[in-house]
XYZ file of C-alpha atoms in Angstrom:
540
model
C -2.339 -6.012 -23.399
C -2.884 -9.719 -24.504
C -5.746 -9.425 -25.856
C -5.952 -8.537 -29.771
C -7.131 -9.271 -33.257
C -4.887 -11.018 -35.393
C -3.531 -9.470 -38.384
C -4.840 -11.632 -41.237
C -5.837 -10.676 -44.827
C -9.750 -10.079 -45.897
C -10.844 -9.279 -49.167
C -13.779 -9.311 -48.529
C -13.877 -6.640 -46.091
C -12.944 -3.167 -45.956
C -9.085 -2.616 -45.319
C -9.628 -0.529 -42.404
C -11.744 -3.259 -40.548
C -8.985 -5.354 -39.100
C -6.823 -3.954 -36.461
C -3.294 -5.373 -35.473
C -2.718 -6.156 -31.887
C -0.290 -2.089 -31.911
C -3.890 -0.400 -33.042
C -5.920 -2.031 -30.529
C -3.634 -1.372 -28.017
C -2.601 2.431 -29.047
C -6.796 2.885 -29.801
C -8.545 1.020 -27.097
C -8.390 1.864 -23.045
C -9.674 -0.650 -20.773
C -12.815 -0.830 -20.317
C -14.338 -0.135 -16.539
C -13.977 -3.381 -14.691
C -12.110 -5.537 -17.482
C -8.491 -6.106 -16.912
C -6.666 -6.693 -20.116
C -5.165 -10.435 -20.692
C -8.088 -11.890 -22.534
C -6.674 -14.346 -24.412
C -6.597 -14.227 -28.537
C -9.621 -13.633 -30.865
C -10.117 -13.073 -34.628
C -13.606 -12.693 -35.018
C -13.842 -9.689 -37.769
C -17.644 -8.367 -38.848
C -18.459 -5.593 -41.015
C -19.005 -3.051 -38.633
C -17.025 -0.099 -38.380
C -13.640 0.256 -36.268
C -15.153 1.500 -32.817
C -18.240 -1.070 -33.038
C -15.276 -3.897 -33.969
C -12.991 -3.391 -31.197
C -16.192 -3.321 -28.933
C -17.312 -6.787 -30.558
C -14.329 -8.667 -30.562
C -13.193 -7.276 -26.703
C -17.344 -8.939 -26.433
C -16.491 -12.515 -28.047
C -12.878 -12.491 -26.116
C -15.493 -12.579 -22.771
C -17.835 -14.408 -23.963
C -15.465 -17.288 -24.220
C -14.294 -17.253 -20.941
C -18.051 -16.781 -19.497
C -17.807 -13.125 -18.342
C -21.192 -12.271 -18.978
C -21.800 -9.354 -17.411
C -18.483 -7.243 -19.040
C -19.199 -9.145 -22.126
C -22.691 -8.284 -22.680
C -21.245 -4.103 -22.046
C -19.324 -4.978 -24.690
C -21.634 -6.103 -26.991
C -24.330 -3.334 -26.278
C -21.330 -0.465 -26.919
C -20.916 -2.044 -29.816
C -24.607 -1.783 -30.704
C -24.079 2.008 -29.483
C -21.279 2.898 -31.477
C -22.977 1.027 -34.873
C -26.917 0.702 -34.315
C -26.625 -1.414 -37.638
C -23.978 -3.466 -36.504
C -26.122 -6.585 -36.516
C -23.360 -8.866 -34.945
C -23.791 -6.815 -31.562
C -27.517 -7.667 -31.126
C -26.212 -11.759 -31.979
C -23.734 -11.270 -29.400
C -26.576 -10.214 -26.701
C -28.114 -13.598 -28.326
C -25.256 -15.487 -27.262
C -25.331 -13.893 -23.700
C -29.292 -14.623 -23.279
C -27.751 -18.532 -23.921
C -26.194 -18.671 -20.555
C -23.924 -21.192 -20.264
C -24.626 -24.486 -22.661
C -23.138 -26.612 -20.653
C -26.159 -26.065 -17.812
C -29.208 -26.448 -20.995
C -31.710 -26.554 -20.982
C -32.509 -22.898 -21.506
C -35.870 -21.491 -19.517
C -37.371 -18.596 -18.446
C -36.633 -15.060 -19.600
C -33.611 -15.981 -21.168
C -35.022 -17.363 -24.111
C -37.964 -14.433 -24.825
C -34.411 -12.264 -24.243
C -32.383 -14.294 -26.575
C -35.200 -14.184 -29.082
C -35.401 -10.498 -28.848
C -32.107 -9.987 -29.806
C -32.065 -12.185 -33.123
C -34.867 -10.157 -34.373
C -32.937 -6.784 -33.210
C -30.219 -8.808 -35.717
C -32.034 -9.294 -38.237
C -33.873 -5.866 -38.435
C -30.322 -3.955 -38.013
C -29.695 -6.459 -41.388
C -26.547 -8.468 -41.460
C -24.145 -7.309 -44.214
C -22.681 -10.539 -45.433
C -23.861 -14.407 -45.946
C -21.678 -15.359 -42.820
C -23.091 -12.933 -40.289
C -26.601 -13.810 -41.550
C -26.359 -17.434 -41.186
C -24.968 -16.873 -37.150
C -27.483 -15.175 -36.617
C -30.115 -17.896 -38.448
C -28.835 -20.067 -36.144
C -29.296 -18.348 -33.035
C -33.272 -18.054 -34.524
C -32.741 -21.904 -34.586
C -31.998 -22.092 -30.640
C -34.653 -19.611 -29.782
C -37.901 -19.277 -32.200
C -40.831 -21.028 -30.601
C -39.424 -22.134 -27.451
C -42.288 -22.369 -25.821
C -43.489 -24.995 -28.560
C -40.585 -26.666 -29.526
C -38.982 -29.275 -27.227
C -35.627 -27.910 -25.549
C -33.725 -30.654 -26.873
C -34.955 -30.385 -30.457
C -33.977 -27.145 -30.761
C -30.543 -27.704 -29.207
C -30.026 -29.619 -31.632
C -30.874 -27.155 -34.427
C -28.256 -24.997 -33.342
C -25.661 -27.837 -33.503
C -26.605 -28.359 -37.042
C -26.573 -24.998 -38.064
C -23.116 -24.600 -36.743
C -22.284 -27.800 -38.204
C -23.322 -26.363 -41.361
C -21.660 -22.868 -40.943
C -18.256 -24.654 -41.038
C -18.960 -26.558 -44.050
C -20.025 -23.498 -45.743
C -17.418 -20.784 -44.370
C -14.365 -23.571 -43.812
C -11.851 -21.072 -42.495
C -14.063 -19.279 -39.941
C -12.105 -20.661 -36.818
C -14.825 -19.019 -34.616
C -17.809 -21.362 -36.421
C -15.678 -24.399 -35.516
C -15.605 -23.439 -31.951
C -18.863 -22.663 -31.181
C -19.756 -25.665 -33.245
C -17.522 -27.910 -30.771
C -18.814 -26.395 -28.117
C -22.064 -27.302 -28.703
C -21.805 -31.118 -29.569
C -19.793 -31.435 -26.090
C -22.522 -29.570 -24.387
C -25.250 -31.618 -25.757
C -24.039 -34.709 -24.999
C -25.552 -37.836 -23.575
C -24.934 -38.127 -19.560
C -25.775 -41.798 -19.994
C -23.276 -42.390 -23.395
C -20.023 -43.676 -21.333
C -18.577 -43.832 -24.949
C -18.488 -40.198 -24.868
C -19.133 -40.113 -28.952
C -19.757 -36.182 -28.404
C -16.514 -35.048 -26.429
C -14.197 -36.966 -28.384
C -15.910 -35.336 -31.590
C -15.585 -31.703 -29.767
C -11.998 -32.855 -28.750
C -11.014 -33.199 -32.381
C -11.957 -30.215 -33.331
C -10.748 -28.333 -30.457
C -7.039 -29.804 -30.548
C -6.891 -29.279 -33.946
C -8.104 -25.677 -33.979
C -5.561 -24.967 -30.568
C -2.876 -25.848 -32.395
C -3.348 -23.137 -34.708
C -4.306 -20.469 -32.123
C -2.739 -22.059 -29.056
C -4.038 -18.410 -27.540
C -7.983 -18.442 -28.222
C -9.480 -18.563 -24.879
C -13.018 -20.379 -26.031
C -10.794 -23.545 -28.010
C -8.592 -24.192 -24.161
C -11.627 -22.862 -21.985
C -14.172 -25.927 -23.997
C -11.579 -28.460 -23.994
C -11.240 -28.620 -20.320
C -15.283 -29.013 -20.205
C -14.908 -31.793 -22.820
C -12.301 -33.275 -20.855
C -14.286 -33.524 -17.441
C -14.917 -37.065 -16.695
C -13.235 -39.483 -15.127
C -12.079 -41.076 -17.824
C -11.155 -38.024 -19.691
C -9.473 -36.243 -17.250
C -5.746 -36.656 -17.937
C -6.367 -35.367 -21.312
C -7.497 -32.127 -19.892
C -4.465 -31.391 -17.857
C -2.568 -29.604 -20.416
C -5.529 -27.364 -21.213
C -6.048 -26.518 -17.595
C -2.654 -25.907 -17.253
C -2.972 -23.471 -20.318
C -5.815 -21.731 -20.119
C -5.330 -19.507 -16.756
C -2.043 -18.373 -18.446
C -4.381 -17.469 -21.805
C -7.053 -15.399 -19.932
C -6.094 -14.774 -16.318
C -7.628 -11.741 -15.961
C -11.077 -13.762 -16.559
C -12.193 -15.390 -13.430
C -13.498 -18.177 -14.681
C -10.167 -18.916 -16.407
C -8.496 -18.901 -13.668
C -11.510 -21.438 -11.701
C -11.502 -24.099 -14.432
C -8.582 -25.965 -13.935
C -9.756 -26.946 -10.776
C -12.961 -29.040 -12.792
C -9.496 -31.098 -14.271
C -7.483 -31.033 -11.197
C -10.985 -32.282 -9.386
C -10.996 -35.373 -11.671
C -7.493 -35.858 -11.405
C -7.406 -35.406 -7.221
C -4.924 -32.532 -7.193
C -6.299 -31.352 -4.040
C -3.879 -28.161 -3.090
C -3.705 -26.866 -7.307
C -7.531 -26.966 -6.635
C -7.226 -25.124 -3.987
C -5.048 -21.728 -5.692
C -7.202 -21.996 -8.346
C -10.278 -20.981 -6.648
C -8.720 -18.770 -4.152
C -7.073 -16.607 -7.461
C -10.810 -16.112 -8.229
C -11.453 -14.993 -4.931
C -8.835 -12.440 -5.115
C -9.804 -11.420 -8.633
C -13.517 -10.637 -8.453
C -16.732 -10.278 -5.887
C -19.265 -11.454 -8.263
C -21.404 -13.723 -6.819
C -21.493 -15.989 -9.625
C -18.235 -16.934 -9.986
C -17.134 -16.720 -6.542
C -19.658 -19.351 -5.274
C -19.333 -22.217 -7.731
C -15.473 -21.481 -6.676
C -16.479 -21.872 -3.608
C -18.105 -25.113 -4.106
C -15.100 -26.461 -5.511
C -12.815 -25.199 -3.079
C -14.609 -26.654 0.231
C -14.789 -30.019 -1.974
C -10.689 -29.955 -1.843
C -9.924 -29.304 1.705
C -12.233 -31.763 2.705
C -10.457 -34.253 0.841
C -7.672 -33.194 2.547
C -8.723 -32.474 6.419
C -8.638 -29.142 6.263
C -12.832 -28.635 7.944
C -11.715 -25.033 9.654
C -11.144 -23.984 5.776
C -14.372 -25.165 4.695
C -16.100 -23.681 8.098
C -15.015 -20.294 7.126
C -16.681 -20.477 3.607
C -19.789 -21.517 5.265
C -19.019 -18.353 7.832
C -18.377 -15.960 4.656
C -21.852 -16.957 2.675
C -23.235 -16.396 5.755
C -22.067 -12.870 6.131
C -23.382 -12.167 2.085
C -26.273 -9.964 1.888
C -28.708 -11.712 0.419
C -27.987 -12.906 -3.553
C -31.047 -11.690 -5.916
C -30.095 -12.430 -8.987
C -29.610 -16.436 -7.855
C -28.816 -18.646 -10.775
C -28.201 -22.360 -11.087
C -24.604 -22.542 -10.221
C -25.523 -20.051 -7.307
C -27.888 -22.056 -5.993
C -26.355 -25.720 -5.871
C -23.501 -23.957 -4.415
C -25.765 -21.896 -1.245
C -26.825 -25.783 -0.856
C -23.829 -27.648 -1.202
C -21.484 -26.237 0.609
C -22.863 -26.449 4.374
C -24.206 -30.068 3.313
C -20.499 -31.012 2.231
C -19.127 -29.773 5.683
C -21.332 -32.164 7.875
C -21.986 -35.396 5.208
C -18.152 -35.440 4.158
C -17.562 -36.017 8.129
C -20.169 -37.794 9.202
C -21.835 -35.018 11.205
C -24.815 -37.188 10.909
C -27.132 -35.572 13.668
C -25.794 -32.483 12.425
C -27.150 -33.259 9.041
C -29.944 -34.506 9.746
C -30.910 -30.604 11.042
C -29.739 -29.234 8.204
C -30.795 -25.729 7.711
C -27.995 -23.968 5.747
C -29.445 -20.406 6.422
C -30.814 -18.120 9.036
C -34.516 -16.913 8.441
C -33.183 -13.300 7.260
C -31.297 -15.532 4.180
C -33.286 -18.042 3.696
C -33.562 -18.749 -0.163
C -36.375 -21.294 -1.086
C -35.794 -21.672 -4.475
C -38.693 -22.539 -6.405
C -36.979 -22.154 -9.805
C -33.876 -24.432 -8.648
C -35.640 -27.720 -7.296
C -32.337 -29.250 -7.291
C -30.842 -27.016 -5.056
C -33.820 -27.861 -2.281
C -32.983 -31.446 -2.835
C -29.247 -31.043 -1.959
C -30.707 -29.864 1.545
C -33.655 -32.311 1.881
C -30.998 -35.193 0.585
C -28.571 -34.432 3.357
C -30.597 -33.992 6.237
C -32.576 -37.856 5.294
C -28.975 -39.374 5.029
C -28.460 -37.543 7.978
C -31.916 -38.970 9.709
C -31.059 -42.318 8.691
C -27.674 -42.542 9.544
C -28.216 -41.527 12.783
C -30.972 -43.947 13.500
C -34.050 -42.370 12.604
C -36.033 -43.930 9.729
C -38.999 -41.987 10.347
C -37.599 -38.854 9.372
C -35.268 -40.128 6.722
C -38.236 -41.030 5.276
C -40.663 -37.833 6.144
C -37.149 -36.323 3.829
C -37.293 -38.972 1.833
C -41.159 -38.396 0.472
C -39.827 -34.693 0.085
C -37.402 -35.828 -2.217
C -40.327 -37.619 -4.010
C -42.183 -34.715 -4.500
C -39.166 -32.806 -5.570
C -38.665 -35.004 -8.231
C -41.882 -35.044 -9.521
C -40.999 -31.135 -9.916
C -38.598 -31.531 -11.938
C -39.692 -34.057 -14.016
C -42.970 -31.424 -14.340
C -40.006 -28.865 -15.652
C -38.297 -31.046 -17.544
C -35.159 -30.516 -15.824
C -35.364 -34.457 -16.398
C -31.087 -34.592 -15.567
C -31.885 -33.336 -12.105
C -34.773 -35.872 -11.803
C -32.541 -38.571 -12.423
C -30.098 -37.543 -10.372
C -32.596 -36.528 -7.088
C -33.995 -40.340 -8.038
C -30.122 -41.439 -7.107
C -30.434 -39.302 -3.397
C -33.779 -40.854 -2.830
C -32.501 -44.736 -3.269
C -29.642 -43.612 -1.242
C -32.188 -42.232 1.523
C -34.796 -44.739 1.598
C -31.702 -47.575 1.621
C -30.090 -46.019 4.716
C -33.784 -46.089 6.203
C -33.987 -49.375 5.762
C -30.646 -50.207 7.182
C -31.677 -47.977 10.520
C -34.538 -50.487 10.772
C -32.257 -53.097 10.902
C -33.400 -54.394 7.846
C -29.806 -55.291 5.829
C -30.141 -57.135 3.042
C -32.967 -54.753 1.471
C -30.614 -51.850 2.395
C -27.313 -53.618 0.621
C -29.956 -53.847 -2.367
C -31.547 -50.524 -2.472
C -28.219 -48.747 -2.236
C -26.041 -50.959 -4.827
C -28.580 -50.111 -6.794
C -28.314 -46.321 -6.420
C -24.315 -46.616 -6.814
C -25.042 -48.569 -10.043
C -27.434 -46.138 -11.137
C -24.640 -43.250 -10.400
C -22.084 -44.897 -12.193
C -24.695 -44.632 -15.120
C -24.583 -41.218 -15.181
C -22.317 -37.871 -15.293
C -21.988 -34.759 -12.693
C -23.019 -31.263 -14.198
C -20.776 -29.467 -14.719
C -22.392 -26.793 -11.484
C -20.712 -29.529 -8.998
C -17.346 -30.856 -8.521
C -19.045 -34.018 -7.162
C -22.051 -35.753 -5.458
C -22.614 -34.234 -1.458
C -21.070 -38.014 -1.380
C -20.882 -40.834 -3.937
C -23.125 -43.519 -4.148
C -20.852 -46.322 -4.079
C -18.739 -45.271 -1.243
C -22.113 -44.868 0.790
C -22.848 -48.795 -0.274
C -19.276 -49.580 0.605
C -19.778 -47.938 4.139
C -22.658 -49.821 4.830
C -21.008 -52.831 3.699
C -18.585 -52.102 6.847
C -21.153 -51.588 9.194
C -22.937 -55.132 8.360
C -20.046 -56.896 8.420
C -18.317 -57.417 4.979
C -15.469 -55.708 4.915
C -13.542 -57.752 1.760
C -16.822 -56.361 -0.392
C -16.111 -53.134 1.203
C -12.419 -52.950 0.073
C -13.559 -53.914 -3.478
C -16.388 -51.046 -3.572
C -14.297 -48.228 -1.983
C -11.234 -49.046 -4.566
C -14.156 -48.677 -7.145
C -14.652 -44.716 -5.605
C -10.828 -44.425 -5.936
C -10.834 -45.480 -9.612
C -13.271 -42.976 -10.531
C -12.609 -40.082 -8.162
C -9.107 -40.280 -7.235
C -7.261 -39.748 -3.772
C -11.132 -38.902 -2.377
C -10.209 -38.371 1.313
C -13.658 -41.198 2.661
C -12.777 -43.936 0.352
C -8.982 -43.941 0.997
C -9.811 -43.735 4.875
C -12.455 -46.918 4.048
C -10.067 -48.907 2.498
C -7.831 -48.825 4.513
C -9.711 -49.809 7.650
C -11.477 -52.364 5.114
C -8.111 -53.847 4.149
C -7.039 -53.653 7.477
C -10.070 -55.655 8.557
C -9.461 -58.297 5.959
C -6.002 -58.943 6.969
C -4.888 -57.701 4.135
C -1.537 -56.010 5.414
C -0.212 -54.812 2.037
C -2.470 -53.274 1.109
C -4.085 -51.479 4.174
C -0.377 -50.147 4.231
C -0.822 -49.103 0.756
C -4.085 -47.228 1.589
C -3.195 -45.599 4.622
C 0.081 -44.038 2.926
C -2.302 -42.381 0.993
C -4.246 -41.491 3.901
C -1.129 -39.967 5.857
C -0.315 -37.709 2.589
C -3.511 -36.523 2.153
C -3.917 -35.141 5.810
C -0.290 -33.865 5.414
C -1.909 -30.151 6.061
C -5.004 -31.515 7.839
C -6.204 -29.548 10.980
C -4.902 -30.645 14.113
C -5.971 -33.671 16.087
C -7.486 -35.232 13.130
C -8.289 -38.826 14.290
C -7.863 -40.478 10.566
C -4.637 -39.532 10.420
C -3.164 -40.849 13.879
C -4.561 -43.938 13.220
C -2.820 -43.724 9.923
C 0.503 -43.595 11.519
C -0.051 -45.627 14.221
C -0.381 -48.347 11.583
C 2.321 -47.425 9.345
C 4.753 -47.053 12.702
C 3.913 -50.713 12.904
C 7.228 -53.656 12.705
């Protein structure tokens, strides 16, 4: 068994509290449905032995987002030791969801709430348990008064202050870094708040190169384009820390997304696939995994994923990763190839599946986005823009929520929409306008972490309609621009090339459609892109 509490000195609490990694492993049986290597914790509370080795078995889940095992952890804890305080925090931390999606609504935070005050009555025992649980009653008291943001915030300064005021509490450093990464600015391309997360999270994984919640946060710091080669060792790391978490084994693939490493991307998603049949998990994997063999030819691949949602019973408990994924996926399949009439019918489920989504406007405008680009693109500006006034209204949803991310980025489809419209009405220059400006307006912003990627980026669809009008040299220069920020993307190396090509520039066409040629190296059969590849590269 991997995972274990460090042997460590503390005065201040009982002898008997800390176990060494022999005692946990002589004292504590699996759990139903948790396999054992978790990774390295040493997170010690003043609850007794059997609430403890609940707790910490808890936090060692928490960190690599296994909520449902984690919160049975945390409520045997709370069953072994009603007093144990820190078990009614770690249902807290639970009700949080994952801070990288924030903000927080719903349920969750009249849950989350529920469980600080089941803290505080069961009365934290020492000055550090009371002040993580203070700031959990920072995140959730008066949600439904105080602004999302402001009280985000909060927490980050009441972490912030925990590690000033309990300096060798390694876990109070982590959660504090976690925090200022998630909270960061989508429109700050300094990225002031990852490389202050990044600081701390190097420096504390040097110490405990095991810790699953120091590797797991560093790859989220780390995912951005710019970032991304930073992350590599991390992702390389952390399925070797925690494999039997699935979403230890799926996060390397947000890195190896950034980086382009198509086929890694690939066997990281399928070992979550053969590791668990939680819905959760397995579609955001999913996602990710149809976004890689599309980039490199492999469709049938990405077929059967649409073919095995389709066989799901129907998902209940739907969340926000869930969703965007039920949307994505089909919409990837026909946009990525230019299935444009396809698209432009769009209707990713049959009636008995149908999931409308009222909580997850997003998720609608994934479907609505895909089948106007679809409209437009194959000629019809009347219904690109009958989808295009839905996207409007979506919007206006969201903004209503204040999911005001998604707003932004649903204002990005609708340019993109309403530009193609124009160009289907012949109309070019306005198009070339409208849709520079929604690649600009991309570039301004980040992807959440719920996506590998855009159904398609901006700029590549303003390069492509630079082709069709004509202006291929412009082209070459936008779709290198794709390939800067999302390397070895299967469109935008097949654009340049052709771009180059058309340009008469012979070097590097050649250039491009080598890249071409080893991306389809495992494509399906009778893929056009890649004859034409070498065709040109079997060229004197």
């Amino acid at each position: 068994m991997n995972f274990c509490l460090k042997k460590k000195a503390a005065a201040s609490l009982a002898a008997g509290l800390l176990l060494t990694s022999a005692q946990l492993m002589a004292q504590q049986a699996p759990l139903q449905g948790v396999p054992e290597k978790l990774g390295t914790v040493d997170f010690p509370v003043s609850c007794k032995a059997d609430a403890q080795r609940h707790f910490s078995r808890g936090i060692a889940l928490y960190h690599s987002y296994h909520w449902v095992e984690s919160a049975k952890s945390f409520n045997a804890a709370a069953q072994a030791e009603p007093t144990c305080a820190m078990a009614y925090w770690g249902l807290s931390l639970i009700a949080m969801d994952n801070t990288f999606l924030w903000p927080l609504t719903g349920k969750a935070l009249v849950e989350g709430m529920a469980q600080v005050e089941k803290a505080k009555a069961a009365g934290p025992a020492t000055q550090r348990e009371r002040d993580y649980v203070a700031a959990a009653e920072a995140f959730f008291k008066d949600a439904e008064k105080i602004p999302a943001r402001t009280r985000q915030l909060q927490y980050e300064l009441s972490l912030e202050k925990m590690t000033r005021d309990h300096p060798k509490d390694i876990e109070a450093k982590i959660f504090h870094a976690m925090v200022i990464s998630a909270n960061f600015d989508p429109n700050d391309k300094s990225y002031v708040n990852q490389f202050k997360a990044a600081d701390i999270l190097e420096s504390v994984q040097k110490n405990y190169p095991d810790h699953p919640g120091a590797v797991h946060y560093l790859i989220h710091t780390y995912d951005y384009p710019p970032l991304a080669q930073r992350g590599l060792p991390a992702a390389l790391r952390y399925r070797d820390v925690a494999p039997a978490a699935p979403h230890a084994l799926h996060m390397p693939s947000h890195i190896f997304t950034r980086l382009g490493h198509w086929q890694d991307s690939v066997a990281s998603n399928q070992a979550v696939l053969r590791s668990t049949k939680g819905t959760r998990s397995v579609l955001h994997s999913m996602d990710y995994m149809a976004y890689a063999w599309l980039q490199t030819g492999q469709d049938a691949n990405a077929q059967n994923l649409v073919r095995d949602i389709l066989a799901m019973p129907k998902i209940e408990d739907v969340s926000l990763a869930t969703a965007y994924a039920l949307a994505a996926i089909p919409a990837r399949l026909l946009v990525e190839r230019g299935r444009w009439a396809e698209a432009a019918q769009l209707k990713a489920f049959p009636d008995d599946l149908d999931y409308s989504w009222p909580s997850f406007p997003h998720a609608s405008a994934v479907r609505v986005y895909s089948r106007g680009l679809g409209a437009a693109r194959n000629g019809s500006a009347v219904a690109a823009r009958q989808e295009a006034a839905q996207l409007a209204k979506l919007k206006q949803d969201m903004v209503a929520a204040k999911l005001f991310y998604w707003a932004e980025q649903t204002d990005i489809q609708l340019k993109a929409v309403e530009a193609w419209a124009l160009r289907a009405d012949g109309k070019n220059s306005a198009g070339l306008e409208m849709m520079k400006d929604a690649a600009d307006h991309e570039d301004r912003t980040e992807k959440n972490v719920v996506t590998p990627g855009p159904i398609k980026p901006a700029r590549e669809l303003f390069a492509e309609m630079l082709m069709e009008v004509g202006q291929p040299a412009q082209a070459l220069a936008e779709f290198e621009g794709v390939l800067k920020k999302e390397p070895n993307r299967l469109g935008a190396t097949v654009g340049a090339a052709r771009a180059a090509d058309a340009t008469g520039d012979r070097a590097k066409a050649r250039a491009h459609y080598t890249s071409v040629a080893k991306l389809l190296s495992a494509a399906d059969a009778g893929r056009p892109e890649l004859k034409i590849a070498t065709d040109y590269l079997a060229r004197p």
